Amino acid sequence: MAASLATALTSASFAADKLVVGFSQIGSESGWRAAETSVTKQQAADRGIDLKFADAQQKQENQIKAIRGFIAQGVNAILVAPVVATGWDDVLKEAKEANIPVILLDRGVDAPEDLYLTSVASDQVKEGTVAGNWLVSAVGDAPCKVVEIEGTVGSTPAINRKKGFDEAVLAHANITIIRSQTGEFTRAKGKEVMEGFLKAENGGADICAVYAHNDDMAVGAIQAIKDAGLKPGTDIKVVSIDGVPDIFSAMVAGEANASVELTPNMAGPAFDALAAYLKDGTVPPKFIVTESKLYTPADNPQGEYDARKGLGY
């Protein structure tokens, strides 16, 4: 398929300045997601790509409808950030039959690998492991009861970030995860879930740390901790994932302890891989992995906030 598709797409009618790419985005459930959308649109504009954008509002059925719409339009390629991992086989087969390469952004799918060109994402298990290792180091041998605010049920980040964190902390008998519940990757739900945890655990006195699968839920949890009369970052440690501006503001205020960065620029590597593929049939690695970097208050959080605040978060 690679050779025939590349030959078809390198004709004059598909010159770089006329590439049309569909982008099915999950929605805007978090600041990071908004930044990914903003950066993707900018990356497309910089390359002269006509980006057709569809917001799924956190619903898989909307994404499948959008992808079928892109196929009907005859786009040259499709980017998709899948809301959940399962249920993609049929629509991906339809794209393949139409000779339209699909690239996954920041989340994976449970589907045969030949149905998509590549997946650009962080190592989500590693993200959880980095967060867990930070907590292990931070508490030492002291007893630590952890509450966990998970991402969207069934999504690959929620599954993998939990797996990595669990593997890191459960090897240490002094650390126990006492409660775990989905916050759906939203700030409001993260606050609500944390409020329930605090009420269930002696007003928060029995909680050593909160681990949130993204920064937005962590920011919601921070507000809940403050509303309960406790000091986030001190009375309850806060560790999360994404590296959005607001978590760096929280670090400046002493209210957050650590965040593992998830770069919003998944589209840059995706468009680079697509360009090479369309030019001469170069097949990219099946997984293009971005870096998972840990940030703490020792890493100039004000500077990190200033550097990120204009990215659309």
PDB file of N, CA and C in Angstrom, residues 86-149:
ATOM      1  N   THR A  86     -10.926   1.871  22.399  1.00  0.00           N
ATOM      2  CA  THR A  86     -11.577   0.806  21.641  1.00  0.00           C
ATOM      3  C   THR A  86     -12.637   1.348  20.681  1.00  0.00           C
ATOM      4  N   GLY A  87     -13.041   0.496  19.719  1.00  0.00           N
ATOM      5  CA  GLY A  87     -14.151   0.828  18.847  1.00  0.00           C
ATOM      6  C   GLY A  87     -13.788   1.570  17.577  1.00  0.00           C
ATOM      7  N   TRP A  88     -12.528   1.438  17.122  1.00  0.00           N
ATOM      8  CA  TRP A  88     -12.063   2.208  15.968  1.00  0.00           C
ATOM      9  C   TRP A  88     -11.869   1.390  14.707  1.00  0.00           C
ATOM     10  N   ASP A  89     -11.939   0.080  14.798  1.00  0.00           N
ATOM     11  CA  ASP A  89     -11.556  -0.766  13.669  1.00  0.00           C
ATOM     12  C   ASP A  89     -12.307  -0.421  12.387  1.00  0.00           C
ATOM     13  N   ASP A  90     -13.614  -0.295  12.469  1.00  0.00           N
ATOM     14  CA  ASP A  90     -14.410  -0.107  11.250  1.00  0.00           C
ATOM     15  C   ASP A  90     -14.052   1.184  10.530  1.00  0.00           C
ATOM     16  N   VAL A  91     -14.001   2.297  11.259  1.00  0.00           N
ATOM     17  CA  VAL A  91     -13.753   3.583  10.594  1.00  0.00           C
ATOM     18  C   VAL A  91     -12.313   3.677  10.103  1.00  0.00           C
ATOM     19  N   LEU A  92     -11.372   3.062  10.820  1.00  0.00           N
ATOM     20  CA  LEU A  92      -9.990   3.060  10.350  1.00  0.00           C
ATOM     21  C   LEU A  92      -9.846   2.210   9.080  1.00  0.00           C
ATOM     22  N   LYS A  93     -10.596   1.115   9.010  1.00  0.00           N
ATOM     23  CA  LYS A  93     -10.590   0.305   7.787  1.00  0.00           C
ATOM     24  C   LYS A  93     -11.144   1.112   6.612  1.00  0.00           C
ATOM     25  N   GLU A  94     -12.162   1.916   6.879  1.00  0.00           N
ATOM     26  CA  GLU A  94     -12.745   2.751   5.824  1.00  0.00           C
ATOM     27  C   GLU A  94     -11.716   3.754   5.301  1.00  0.00           C
ATOM     28  N   ALA A  95     -10.930   4.345   6.221  1.00  0.00           N
ATOM     29  CA  ALA A  95      -9.887   5.283   5.795  1.00  0.00           C
ATOM     30  C   ALA A  95      -8.815   4.563   4.982  1.00  0.00           C
ATOM     31  N   LYS A  96      -8.447   3.372   5.427  1.00  0.00           N
ATOM     32  CA  LYS A  96      -7.424   2.609   4.713  1.00  0.00           C
ATOM     33  C   LYS A  96      -7.895   2.246   3.312  1.00  0.00           C
ATOM     34  N   GLU A  97      -9.140   1.840   3.197  1.00  0.00           N
ATOM     35  CA  GLU A  97      -9.685   1.475   1.888  1.00  0.00           C
ATOM     36  C   GLU A  97      -9.738   2.681   0.952  1.00  0.00           C
ATOM     37  N   ALA A  98      -9.842   3.887   1.543  1.00  0.00           N
ATOM     38  CA  ALA A  98      -9.853   5.119   0.746  1.00  0.00           C
ATOM     39  C   ALA A  98      -8.442   5.647   0.497  1.00  0.00           C
ATOM     40  N   ASN A  99      -7.411   4.887   0.924  1.00  0.00           N
ATOM     41  CA  ASN A  99      -6.006   5.290   0.773  1.00  0.00           C
ATOM     42  C   ASN A  99      -5.708   6.624   1.466  1.00  0.00           C
ATOM     43  N   ILE A 100      -6.313   6.817   2.638  1.00  0.00           N
ATOM     44  CA  ILE A 100      -6.067   8.021   3.434  1.00  0.00           C
ATOM     45  C   ILE A 100      -5.313   7.611   4.693  1.00  0.00           C
ATOM     46  N   PRO A 101      -4.052   8.009   4.831  1.00  0.00           N
ATOM     47  CA  PRO A 101      -3.299   7.640   6.036  1.00  0.00           C
ATOM     48  C   PRO A 101      -3.837   8.348   7.275  1.00  0.00           C
ATOM     49  N   VAL A 102      -3.871   7.616   8.365  1.00  0.00           N
ATOM     50  CA  VAL A 102      -4.336   8.144   9.647  1.00  0.00           C
ATOM     51  C   VAL A 102      -3.172   8.179  10.620  1.00  0.00           C
ATOM     52  N   ILE A 103      -3.024   9.303  11.323  1.00  0.00           N
ATOM     53  CA  ILE A 103      -1.996   9.438  12.354  1.00  0.00           C
ATOM     54  C   ILE A 103      -2.686   9.718  13.686  1.00  0.00           C
ATOM     55  N   LEU A 104      -2.349   8.935  14.691  1.00  0.00           N
ATOM     56  CA  LEU A 104      -2.894   9.128  16.031  1.00  0.00           C
ATOM     57  C   LEU A 104      -2.050  10.157  16.773  1.00  0.00           C
ATOM     58  N   LEU A 105      -2.721  11.041  17.508  1.00  0.00           N
ATOM     59  CA  LEU A 105      -2.028  12.052  18.308  1.00  0.00           C
ATOM     60  C   LEU A 105      -2.299  11.834  19.791  1.00  0.00           C
ATOM     61  N   ASP A 106      -1.277  11.720  20.571  1.00  0.00           N
ATOM     62  CA  ASP A 106      -1.221  11.737  22.039  1.00  0.00           C
ATOM     63  C   ASP A 106      -1.976  10.615  22.740  1.00  0.00           C
ATOM     64  N   ARG A 107      -2.773   9.844  22.021  1.00  0.00           N
ATOM     65  CA  ARG A 107      -3.447   8.683  22.595  1.00  0.00           C
ATOM     66  C   ARG A 107      -3.429   7.542  21.591  1.00  0.00           C
ATOM     67  N   GLY A 108      -3.446   6.326  22.114  1.00  0.00           N
ATOM     68  CA  GLY A 108      -3.426   5.165  21.259  1.00  0.00           C
ATOM     69  C   GLY A 108      -4.796   4.536  21.107  1.00  0.00           C
ATOM     70  N   VAL A 109      -4.873   3.500  20.278  1.00  0.00           N
ATOM     71  CA  VAL A 109      -6.111   2.753  20.081  1.00  0.00           C
ATOM     72  C   VAL A 109      -5.818   1.257  20.142  1.00  0.00           C
ATOM     73  N   ASP A 110      -6.835   0.490  20.507  1.00  0.00           N
ATOM     74  CA  ASP A 110      -6.741  -0.967  20.473  1.00  0.00           C
ATOM     75  C   ASP A 110      -7.258  -1.435  19.119  1.00  0.00           C
ATOM     76  N   ALA A 111      -6.403  -1.341  18.115  1.00  0.00           N
ATOM     77  CA  ALA A 111      -6.759  -1.717  16.753  1.00  0.00           C
ATOM     78  C   ALA A 111      -5.504  -2.224  16.053  1.00  0.00           C
ATOM     79  N   PRO A 112      -5.643  -3.013  15.000  1.00  0.00           N
ATOM     80  CA  PRO A 112      -4.466  -3.501  14.273  1.00  0.00           C
ATOM     81  C   PRO A 112      -3.587  -2.341  13.810  1.00  0.00           C
ATOM     82  N   GLU A 113      -2.282  -2.503  13.954  1.00  0.00           N
ATOM     83  CA  GLU A 113      -1.357  -1.418  13.655  1.00  0.00           C
ATOM     84  C   GLU A 113      -1.326  -1.035  12.189  1.00  0.00           C
ATOM     85  N   ASP A 114      -1.752  -1.936  11.322  1.00  0.00           N
ATOM     86  CA  ASP A 114      -1.726  -1.601   9.899  1.00  0.00           C
ATOM     87  C   ASP A 114      -2.857  -0.652   9.497  1.00  0.00           C
ATOM     88  N   LEU A 115      -3.733  -0.320  10.449  1.00  0.00           N
ATOM     89  CA  LEU A 115      -4.842   0.584  10.155  1.00  0.00           C
ATOM     90  C   LEU A 115      -4.485   2.055  10.345  1.00  0.00           C
ATOM     91  N   TYR A 116      -3.295   2.324  10.888  1.00  0.00           N
ATOM     92  CA  TYR A 116      -2.858   3.717  11.014  1.00  0.00           C
ATOM     93  C   TYR A 116      -1.374   3.800  10.677  1.00  0.00           C
ATOM     94  N   LEU A 117      -0.967   4.985  10.219  1.00  0.00           N
ATOM     95  CA  LEU A 117       0.405   5.170   9.751  1.00  0.00           C
ATOM     96  C   LEU A 117       1.389   5.197  10.903  1.00  0.00           C
ATOM     97  N   THR A 118       1.085   6.005  11.919  1.00  0.00           N
ATOM     98  CA  THR A 118       1.953   6.115  13.088  1.00  0.00           C
ATOM     99  C   THR A 118       1.163   6.721  14.236  1.00  0.00           C
ATOM    100  N   SER A 119       1.725   6.644  15.419  1.00  0.00           N
ATOM    101  CA  SER A 119       1.132   7.240  16.608  1.00  0.00           C
ATOM    102  C   SER A 119       2.180   8.138  17.263  1.00  0.00           C
ATOM    103  N   VAL A 120       1.849   9.420  17.393  1.00  0.00           N
ATOM    104  CA  VAL A 120       2.755  10.370  18.029  1.00  0.00           C
ATOM    105  C   VAL A 120       2.243  10.630  19.441  1.00  0.00           C
ATOM    106  N   ALA A 121       3.004  10.225  20.423  1.00  0.00           N
ATOM    107  CA  ALA A 121       2.529  10.336  21.810  1.00  0.00           C
ATOM    108  C   ALA A 121       3.699  10.245  22.760  1.00  0.00           C
ATOM    109  N   SER A 122       3.435  10.637  23.973  1.00  0.00           N
ATOM    110  CA  SER A 122       4.412  10.403  25.025  1.00  0.00           C
ATOM    111  C   SER A 122       4.325   8.943  25.448  1.00  0.00           C
ATOM    112  N   ASP A 123       5.279   8.509  26.221  1.00  0.00           N
ATOM    113  CA  ASP A 123       5.201   7.197  26.866  1.00  0.00           C
ATOM    114  C   ASP A 123       4.376   7.407  28.130  1.00  0.00           C
ATOM    115  N   GLN A 124       3.089   7.118  28.043  1.00  0.00           N
ATOM    116  CA  GLN A 124       2.179   7.447  29.143  1.00  0.00           C
ATOM    117  C   GLN A 124       2.445   6.617  30.394  1.00  0.00           C
ATOM    118  N   VAL A 125       2.910   5.396  30.219  1.00  0.00           N
ATOM    119  CA  VAL A 125       3.301   4.603  31.387  1.00  0.00           C
ATOM    120  C   VAL A 125       4.491   5.262  32.076  1.00  0.00           C
ATOM    121  N   LYS A 126       5.443   5.732  31.266  1.00  0.00           N
ATOM    122  CA  LYS A 126       6.603   6.411  31.831  1.00  0.00           C
ATOM    123  C   LYS A 126       6.198   7.678  32.583  1.00  0.00           C
ATOM    124  N   GLU A 127       5.220   8.418  32.040  1.00  0.00           N
ATOM    125  CA  GLU A 127       4.742   9.619  32.741  1.00  0.00           C
ATOM    126  C   GLU A 127       4.297   9.262  34.160  1.00  0.00           C
ATOM    127  N   GLY A 128       3.492   8.196  34.263  1.00  0.00           N
ATOM    128  CA  GLY A 128       3.043   7.769  35.585  1.00  0.00           C
ATOM    129  C   GLY A 128       4.188   7.302  36.454  1.00  0.00           C
ATOM    130  N   THR A 129       5.154   6.627  35.840  1.00  0.00           N
ATOM    131  CA  THR A 129       6.318   6.150  36.592  1.00  0.00           C
ATOM    132  C   THR A 129       7.147   7.317  37.116  1.00  0.00           C
ATOM    133  N   VAL A 130       7.358   8.337  36.281  1.00  0.00           N
ATOM    134  CA  VAL A 130       8.119   9.528  36.710  1.00  0.00           C
ATOM    135  C   VAL A 130       7.414  10.198  37.877  1.00  0.00           C
ATOM    136  N   ALA A 131       6.083  10.335  37.795  1.00  0.00           N
ATOM    137  CA  ALA A 131       5.322  10.939  38.895  1.00  0.00           C
ATOM    138  C   ALA A 131       5.436  10.100  40.162  1.00  0.00           C
ATOM    139  N   GLY A 132       5.321   8.783  40.004  1.00  0.00           N
ATOM    140  CA  GLY A 132       5.425   7.901  41.161  1.00  0.00           C
ATOM    141  C   GLY A 132       6.807   7.913  41.783  1.00  0.00           C
ATOM    142  N   ASN A 133       7.834   7.923  40.952  1.00  0.00           N
ATOM    143  CA  ASN A 133       9.203   7.962  41.480  1.00  0.00           C
ATOM    144  C   ASN A 133       9.469   9.252  42.232  1.00  0.00           C
ATOM    145  N   TRP A 134       8.881  10.353  41.738  1.00  0.00           N
ATOM    146  CA  TRP A 134       9.035  11.615  42.475  1.00  0.00           C
ATOM    147  C   TRP A 134       8.439  11.473  43.868  1.00  0.00           C
ATOM    148  N   LEU A 135       7.242  10.900  43.968  1.00  0.00           N
ATOM    149  CA  LEU A 135       6.600  10.764  45.276  1.00  0.00           C
ATOM    150  C   LEU A 135       7.406   9.853  46.194  1.00  0.00           C
ATOM    151  N   VAL A 136       7.909   8.752  45.652  1.00  0.00           N
ATOM    152  CA  VAL A 136       8.740   7.836  46.441  1.00  0.00           C
ATOM    153  C   VAL A 136       9.925   8.591  47.036  1.00  0.00           C
ATOM    154  N   SER A 137      10.565   9.413  46.218  1.00  0.00           N
ATOM    155  CA  SER A 137      11.711  10.185  46.689  1.00  0.00           C
ATOM    156  C   SER A 137      11.296  11.247  47.698  1.00  0.00           C
ATOM    157  N   ALA A 138      10.143  11.864  47.468  1.00  0.00           N
ATOM    158  CA  ALA A 138       9.704  12.969  48.327  1.00  0.00           C
ATOM    159  C   ALA A 138       9.328  12.512  49.729  1.00  0.00           C
ATOM    160  N   VAL A 139       8.737  11.323  49.864  1.00  0.00           N
ATOM    161  CA  VAL A 139       8.269  10.888  51.191  1.00  0.00           C
ATOM    162  C   VAL A 139       9.284  10.000  51.906  1.00  0.00           C
ATOM    163  N   GLY A 140      10.249   9.482  51.179  1.00  0.00           N
ATOM    164  CA  GLY A 140      11.234   8.619  51.826  1.00  0.00           C
ATOM    165  C   GLY A 140      10.583   7.401  52.454  1.00  0.00           C
ATOM    166  N   ASP A 141      10.891   7.160  53.725  1.00  0.00           N
ATOM    167  CA  ASP A 141      10.338   5.995  54.424  1.00  0.00           C
ATOM    168  C   ASP A 141       9.069   6.315  55.198  1.00  0.00           C
ATOM    169  N   ALA A 142       8.620   7.560  55.174  1.00  0.00           N
ATOM    170  CA  ALA A 142       7.439   7.958  55.945  1.00  0.00           C
ATOM    171  C   ALA A 142       6.176   7.331  55.365  1.00  0.00           C
ATOM    172  N   PRO A 143       5.222   6.980  56.227  1.00  0.00           N
ATOM    173  CA  PRO A 143       3.942   6.458  55.725  1.00  0.00           C
ATOM    174  C   PRO A 143       3.237   7.514  54.876  1.00  0.00           C
ATOM    175  N   CYS A 144       2.635   7.089  53.789  1.00  0.00           N
ATOM    176  CA  CYS A 144       1.971   8.046  52.890  1.00  0.00           C
ATOM    177  C   CYS A 144       0.748   7.396  52.254  1.00  0.00           C
ATOM    178  N   LYS A 145      -0.419   7.944  52.581  1.00  0.00           N
ATOM    179  CA  LYS A 145      -1.669   7.494  51.973  1.00  0.00           C
ATOM    180  C   LYS A 145      -1.995   8.435  50.813  1.00  0.00           C
ATOM    181  N   VAL A 146      -2.201   7.846  49.632  1.00  0.00           N
ATOM    182  CA  VAL A 146      -2.375   8.616  48.395  1.00  0.00           C
ATOM    183  C   VAL A 146      -3.799   8.468  47.871  1.00  0.00           C
ATOM    184  N   VAL A 147      -4.367   9.570  47.422  1.00  0.00           N
ATOM    185  CA  VAL A 147      -5.616   9.515  46.671  1.00  0.00           C
ATOM    186  C   VAL A 147      -5.292   9.833  45.215  1.00  0.00           C
ATOM    187  N   GLU A 148      -6.000   9.168  44.321  1.00  0.00           N
ATOM    188  CA  GLU A 148      -5.697   9.271  42.892  1.00  0.00           C
ATOM    189  C   GLU A 148      -6.931   9.758  42.139  1.00  0.00           C
ATOM    190  N   ILE A 149      -6.748  10.818  41.353  1.00  0.00           N
ATOM    191  CA  ILE A 149      -7.824  11.311  40.490  1.00  0.00           C
ATOM    192  C   ILE A 149      -7.492  10.878  39.065  1.00  0.00           C
TER     193      ILE A 149
END
